[in-house]
Coordinates of C-alpha atoms in Angstrom, one line a residue:
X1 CA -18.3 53.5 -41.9
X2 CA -19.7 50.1 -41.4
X3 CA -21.6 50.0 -44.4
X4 CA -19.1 50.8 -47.0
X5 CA -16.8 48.5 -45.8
X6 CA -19.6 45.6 -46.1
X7 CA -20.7 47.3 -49.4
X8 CA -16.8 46.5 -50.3
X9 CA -16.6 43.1 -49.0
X10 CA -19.8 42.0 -50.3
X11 CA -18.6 43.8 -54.2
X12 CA -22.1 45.0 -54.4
X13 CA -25.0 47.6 -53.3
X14 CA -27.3 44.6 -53.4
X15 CA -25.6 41.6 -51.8
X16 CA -24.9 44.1 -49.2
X17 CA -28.2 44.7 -48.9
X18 CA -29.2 41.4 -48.5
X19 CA -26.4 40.7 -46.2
X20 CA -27.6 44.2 -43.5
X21 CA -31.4 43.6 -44.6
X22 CA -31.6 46.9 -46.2
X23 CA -33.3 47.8 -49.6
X24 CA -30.6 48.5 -52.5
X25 CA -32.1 52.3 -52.4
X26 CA -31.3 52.7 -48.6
X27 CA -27.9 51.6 -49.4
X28 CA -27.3 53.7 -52.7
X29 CA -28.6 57.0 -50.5
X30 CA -26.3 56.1 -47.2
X31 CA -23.2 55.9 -50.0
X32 CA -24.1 59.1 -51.3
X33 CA -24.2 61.0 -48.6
X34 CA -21.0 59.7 -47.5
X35 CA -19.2 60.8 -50.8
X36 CA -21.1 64.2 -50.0
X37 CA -19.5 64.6 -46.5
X38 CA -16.1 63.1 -47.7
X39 CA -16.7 65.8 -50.7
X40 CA -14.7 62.8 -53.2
X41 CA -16.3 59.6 -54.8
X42 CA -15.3 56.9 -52.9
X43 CA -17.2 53.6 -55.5
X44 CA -17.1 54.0 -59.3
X45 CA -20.2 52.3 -60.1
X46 CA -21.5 50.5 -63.4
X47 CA -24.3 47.8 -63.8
X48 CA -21.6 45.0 -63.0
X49 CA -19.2 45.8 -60.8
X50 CA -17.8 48.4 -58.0
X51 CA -13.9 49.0 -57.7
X52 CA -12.6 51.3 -55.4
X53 CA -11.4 54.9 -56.1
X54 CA -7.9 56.2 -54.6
X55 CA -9.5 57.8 -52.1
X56 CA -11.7 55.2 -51.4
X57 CA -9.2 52.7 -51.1
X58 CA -7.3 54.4 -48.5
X59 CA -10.2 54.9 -46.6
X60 CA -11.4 51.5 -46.5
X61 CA -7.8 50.0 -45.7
X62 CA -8.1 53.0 -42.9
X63 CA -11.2 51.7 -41.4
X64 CA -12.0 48.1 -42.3
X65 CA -10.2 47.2 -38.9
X66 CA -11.6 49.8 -37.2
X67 CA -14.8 48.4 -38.1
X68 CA -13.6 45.3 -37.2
X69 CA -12.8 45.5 -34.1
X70 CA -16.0 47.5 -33.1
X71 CA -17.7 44.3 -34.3
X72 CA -15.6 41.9 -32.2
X73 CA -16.1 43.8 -29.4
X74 CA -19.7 43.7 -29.3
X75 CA -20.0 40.5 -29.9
X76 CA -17.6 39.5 -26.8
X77 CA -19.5 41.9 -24.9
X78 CA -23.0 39.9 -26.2
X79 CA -21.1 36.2 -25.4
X80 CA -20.2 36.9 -21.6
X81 CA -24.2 36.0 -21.2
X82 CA -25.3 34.7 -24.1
X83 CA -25.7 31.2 -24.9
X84 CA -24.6 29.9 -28.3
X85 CA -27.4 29.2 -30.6
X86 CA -28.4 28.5 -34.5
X87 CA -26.6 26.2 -37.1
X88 CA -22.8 25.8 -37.8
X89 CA -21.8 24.6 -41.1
X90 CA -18.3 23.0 -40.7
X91 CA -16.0 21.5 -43.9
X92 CA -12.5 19.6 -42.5
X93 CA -10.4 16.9 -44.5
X94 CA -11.7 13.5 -44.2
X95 CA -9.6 11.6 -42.1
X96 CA -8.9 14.9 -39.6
X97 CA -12.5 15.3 -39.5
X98 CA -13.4 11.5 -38.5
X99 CA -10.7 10.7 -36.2
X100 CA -9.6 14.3 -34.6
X101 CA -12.7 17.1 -35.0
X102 CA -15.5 14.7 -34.8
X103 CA -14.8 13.6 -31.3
X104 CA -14.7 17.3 -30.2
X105 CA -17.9 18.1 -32.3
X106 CA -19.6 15.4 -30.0
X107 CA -18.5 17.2 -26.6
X108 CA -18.9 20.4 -28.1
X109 CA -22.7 19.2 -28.6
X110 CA -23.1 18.1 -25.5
X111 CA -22.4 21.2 -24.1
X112 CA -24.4 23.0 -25.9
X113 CA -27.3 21.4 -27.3
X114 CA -29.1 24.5 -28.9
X115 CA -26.4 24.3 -31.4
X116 CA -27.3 22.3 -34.8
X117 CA -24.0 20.8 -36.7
X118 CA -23.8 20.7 -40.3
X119 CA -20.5 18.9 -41.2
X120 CA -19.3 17.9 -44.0
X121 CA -15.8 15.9 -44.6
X122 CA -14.3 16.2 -48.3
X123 CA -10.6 16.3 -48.9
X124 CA -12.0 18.8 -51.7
X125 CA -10.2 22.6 -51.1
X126 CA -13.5 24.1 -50.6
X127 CA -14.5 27.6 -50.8
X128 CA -15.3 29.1 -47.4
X129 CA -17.4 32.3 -48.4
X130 CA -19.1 30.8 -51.9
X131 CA -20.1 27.1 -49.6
X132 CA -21.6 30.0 -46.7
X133 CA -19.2 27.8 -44.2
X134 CA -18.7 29.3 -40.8
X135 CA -15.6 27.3 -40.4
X136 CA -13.2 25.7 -42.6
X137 CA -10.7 23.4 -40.8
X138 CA -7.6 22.3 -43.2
X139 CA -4.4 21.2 -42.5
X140 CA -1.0 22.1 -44.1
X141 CA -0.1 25.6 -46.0
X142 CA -2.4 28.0 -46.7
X143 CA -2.8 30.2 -49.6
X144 CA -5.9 32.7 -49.2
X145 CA -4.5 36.0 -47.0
X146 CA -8.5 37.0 -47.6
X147 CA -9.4 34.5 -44.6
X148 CA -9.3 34.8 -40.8
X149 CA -7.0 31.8 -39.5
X150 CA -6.9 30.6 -36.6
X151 CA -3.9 28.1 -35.2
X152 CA -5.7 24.8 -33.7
X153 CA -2.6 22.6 -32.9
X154 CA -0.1 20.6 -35.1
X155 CA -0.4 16.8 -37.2
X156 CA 2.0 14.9 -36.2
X157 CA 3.4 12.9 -39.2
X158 CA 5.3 9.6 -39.0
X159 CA 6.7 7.5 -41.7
X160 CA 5.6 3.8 -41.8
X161 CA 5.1 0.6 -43.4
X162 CA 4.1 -2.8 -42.6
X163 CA 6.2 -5.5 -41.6
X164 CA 5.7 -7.6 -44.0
X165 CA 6.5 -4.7 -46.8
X166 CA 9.7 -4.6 -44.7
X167 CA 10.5 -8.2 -44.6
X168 CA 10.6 -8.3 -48.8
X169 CA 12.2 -5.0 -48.9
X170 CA 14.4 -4.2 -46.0
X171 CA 14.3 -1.4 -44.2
X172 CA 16.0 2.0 -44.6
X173 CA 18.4 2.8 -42.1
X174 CA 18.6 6.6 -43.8
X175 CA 16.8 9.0 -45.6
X176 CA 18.5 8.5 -48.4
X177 CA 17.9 4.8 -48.4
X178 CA 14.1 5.8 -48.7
X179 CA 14.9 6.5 -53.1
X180 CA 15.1 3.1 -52.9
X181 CA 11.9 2.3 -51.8
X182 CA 8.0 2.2 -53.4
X183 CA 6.4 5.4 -52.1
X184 CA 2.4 5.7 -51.2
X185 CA 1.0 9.4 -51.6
X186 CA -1.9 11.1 -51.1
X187 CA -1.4 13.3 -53.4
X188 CA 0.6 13.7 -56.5
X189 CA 2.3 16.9 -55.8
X190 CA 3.3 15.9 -52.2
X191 CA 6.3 13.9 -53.9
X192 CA 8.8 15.0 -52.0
X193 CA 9.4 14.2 -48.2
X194 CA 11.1 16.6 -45.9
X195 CA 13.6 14.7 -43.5
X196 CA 16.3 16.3 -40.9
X197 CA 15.8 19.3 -43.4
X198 CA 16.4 17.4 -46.7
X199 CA 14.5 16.9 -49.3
X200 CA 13.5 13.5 -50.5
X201 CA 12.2 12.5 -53.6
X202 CA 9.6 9.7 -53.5
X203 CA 9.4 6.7 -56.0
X204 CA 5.6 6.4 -56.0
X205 CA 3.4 3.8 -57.4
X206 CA 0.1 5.0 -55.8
X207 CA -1.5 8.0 -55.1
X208 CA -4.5 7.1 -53.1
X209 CA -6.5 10.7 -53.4
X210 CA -7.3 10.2 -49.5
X211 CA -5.8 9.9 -45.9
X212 CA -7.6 6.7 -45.3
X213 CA -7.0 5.0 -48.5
X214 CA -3.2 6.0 -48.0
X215 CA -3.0 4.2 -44.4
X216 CA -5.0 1.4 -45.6
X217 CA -2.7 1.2 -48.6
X218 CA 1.0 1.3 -46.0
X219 CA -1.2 -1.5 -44.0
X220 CA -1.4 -3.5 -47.0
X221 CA 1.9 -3.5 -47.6
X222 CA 2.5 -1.5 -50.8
X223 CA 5.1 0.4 -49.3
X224 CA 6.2 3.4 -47.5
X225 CA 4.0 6.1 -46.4
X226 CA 4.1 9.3 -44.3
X227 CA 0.8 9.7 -42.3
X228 CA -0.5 11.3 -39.5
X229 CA 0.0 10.2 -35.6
X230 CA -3.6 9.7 -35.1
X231 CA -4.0 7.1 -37.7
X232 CA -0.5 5.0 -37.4
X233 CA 0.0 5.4 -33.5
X234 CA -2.7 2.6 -32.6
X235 CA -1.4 0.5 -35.4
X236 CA 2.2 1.1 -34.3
X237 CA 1.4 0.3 -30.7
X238 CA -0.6 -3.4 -32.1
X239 CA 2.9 -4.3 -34.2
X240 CA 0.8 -3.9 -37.5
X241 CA 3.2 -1.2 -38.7
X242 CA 6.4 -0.3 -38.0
X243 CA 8.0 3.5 -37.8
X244 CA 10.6 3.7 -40.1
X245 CA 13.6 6.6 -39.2
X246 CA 11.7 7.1 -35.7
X247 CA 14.5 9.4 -34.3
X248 CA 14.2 11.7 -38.1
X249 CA 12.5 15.1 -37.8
X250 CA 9.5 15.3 -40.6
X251 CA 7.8 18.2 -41.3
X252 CA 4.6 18.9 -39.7
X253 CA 1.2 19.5 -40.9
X254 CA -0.9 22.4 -38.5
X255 CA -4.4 22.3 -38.5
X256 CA -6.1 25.9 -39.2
X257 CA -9.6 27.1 -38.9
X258 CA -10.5 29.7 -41.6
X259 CA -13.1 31.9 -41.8
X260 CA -14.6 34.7 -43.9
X261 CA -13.2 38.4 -42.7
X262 CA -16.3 39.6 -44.1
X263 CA -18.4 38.3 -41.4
X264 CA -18.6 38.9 -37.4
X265 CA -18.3 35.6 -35.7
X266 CA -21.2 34.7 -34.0
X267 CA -21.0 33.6 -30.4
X268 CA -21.1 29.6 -31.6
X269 CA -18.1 30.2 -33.6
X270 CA -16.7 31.8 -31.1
X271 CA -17.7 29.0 -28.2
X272 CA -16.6 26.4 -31.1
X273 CA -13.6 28.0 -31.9
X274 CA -12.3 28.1 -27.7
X275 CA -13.6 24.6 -27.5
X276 CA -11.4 23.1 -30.2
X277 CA -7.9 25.6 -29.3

């Protein structure tokens, strides 16, 4: 049962294979034996792909979380005495991963030492099974259902500017004042600010590509931007920018770790994941 739902996953005799450490002609025989005993083909097969038949689709939906859970459970039943161990390779967004996960990648360290870290920080959307990452922390919506997610804790976003930006251009009193003002983005497609549930288009002049460059930008006094609390709440605090619409609801960003369904989590990424819930 376990194997032809890896031989699924992996979309091949061979990767899976490679994945259980089994030669291709174990894997073919095991398959075959299984259509025998299920007396229906479950795989059509050609030289470049597998696709599922009827019957084997509704198997594997059937037993995939079976499968799954059998997994989970031996591994929890393994990390009750085992100590975590081997390489993680992590990918987060730039600023989250310098000023929020970094911090608790130190500790985590600490605690255990046997565990390497391989992280790397791009604002890119990168691919969690084809990069081989073990976790994939991003923040806002998510699009791939084929992922594990996991919930970490919400971004809290505030809208600021400098005082100086303020001085030349006054300061909104409503959300609709802020069509009035020059906009800094992050991204192009993030145009439009939600504020007490309404929907603000933004005048931009900049798109800065990156977190960092977009608070540097609001500190600089280009104009208004809506950034994260743990970048704007020390310069709040220090009088170098200024909350605008402080008693406004803004939508909030969550930050989610992702990870293939097609592997078991080991017991780091399980000790990793508890440590940064």
């Amino acid at each position: 049962m376990a194997l032809f739902v890896k031989i699924v996953e992996c979309g091949s005799l061979s990767a899976a294979g490679r994945l259980l450490g089994l030669p291709k002609a174990t894997i073919s025989r095991q398959l075959a034996l299984m259509e025998q005993r299920m007396g229906a083909p479950l795989l059509r097969r050609s030289t470049r792909a597998l696709s599922l038949t009827d019957t084997g689709r509704r198997y594997f939906e059937r037993v995939r979380p079976i499968v799954r859970d059998a997994e989970l459970a031996q591994v929890e039943a393994l990390a009750e005495h085992a100590t975590p161990t081997g390489t993680l390779k992590i990918a987060a967004p730039v600023a989250y991963g310098q000023h929020v996960l970094a911090p608790k990648l130190f500790a985590f360290q600490q605690r255990y030492p046997a565990v390497r870290l391989d992280l790397h920080l791009s604002d890119d959307l990168v691919n969690v099974i084809a990069g081989g990452f073990d976790l994939v922390i991003r923040l806002g919506q998510l699009d791939d259902s084929e992922l594990l997610s996991r919930r970490l804790a919400p971004v809290d976003m505030k809208l600021v500017a400098s005082p100086d930006y303020l001085e030349r251009a006054g300061t909104p009193k409503t959300a609709a004042d802020l069509v009035n003002h020059r906009g800094i983005l992050t991204r192009t497609d993030l145009d439009h600010w939600t504020i007490d549930h309404q929907s603000i288009r933004v005048l931009w002049h900049i798109s800065t590509g990156n977190m960092l460059v977009t608070h540097d930008a609001v500190c600089a006094g280009l104009g208004i931007a809506m950034v994260p609390g743990f970048l704007a709440d020390s310069r709040i605090a220090d009088g170098s920018l200024v909350r605008i619409l402080p008693k406004s609801r803004l939508d909030q960003l969550e930050a989610t770790a992702l990870q293939a369904r097609s592997v078991t989590p080991s017991v780091a990424v399980r000790a990793l994941l508890k440590h940064l819930a």
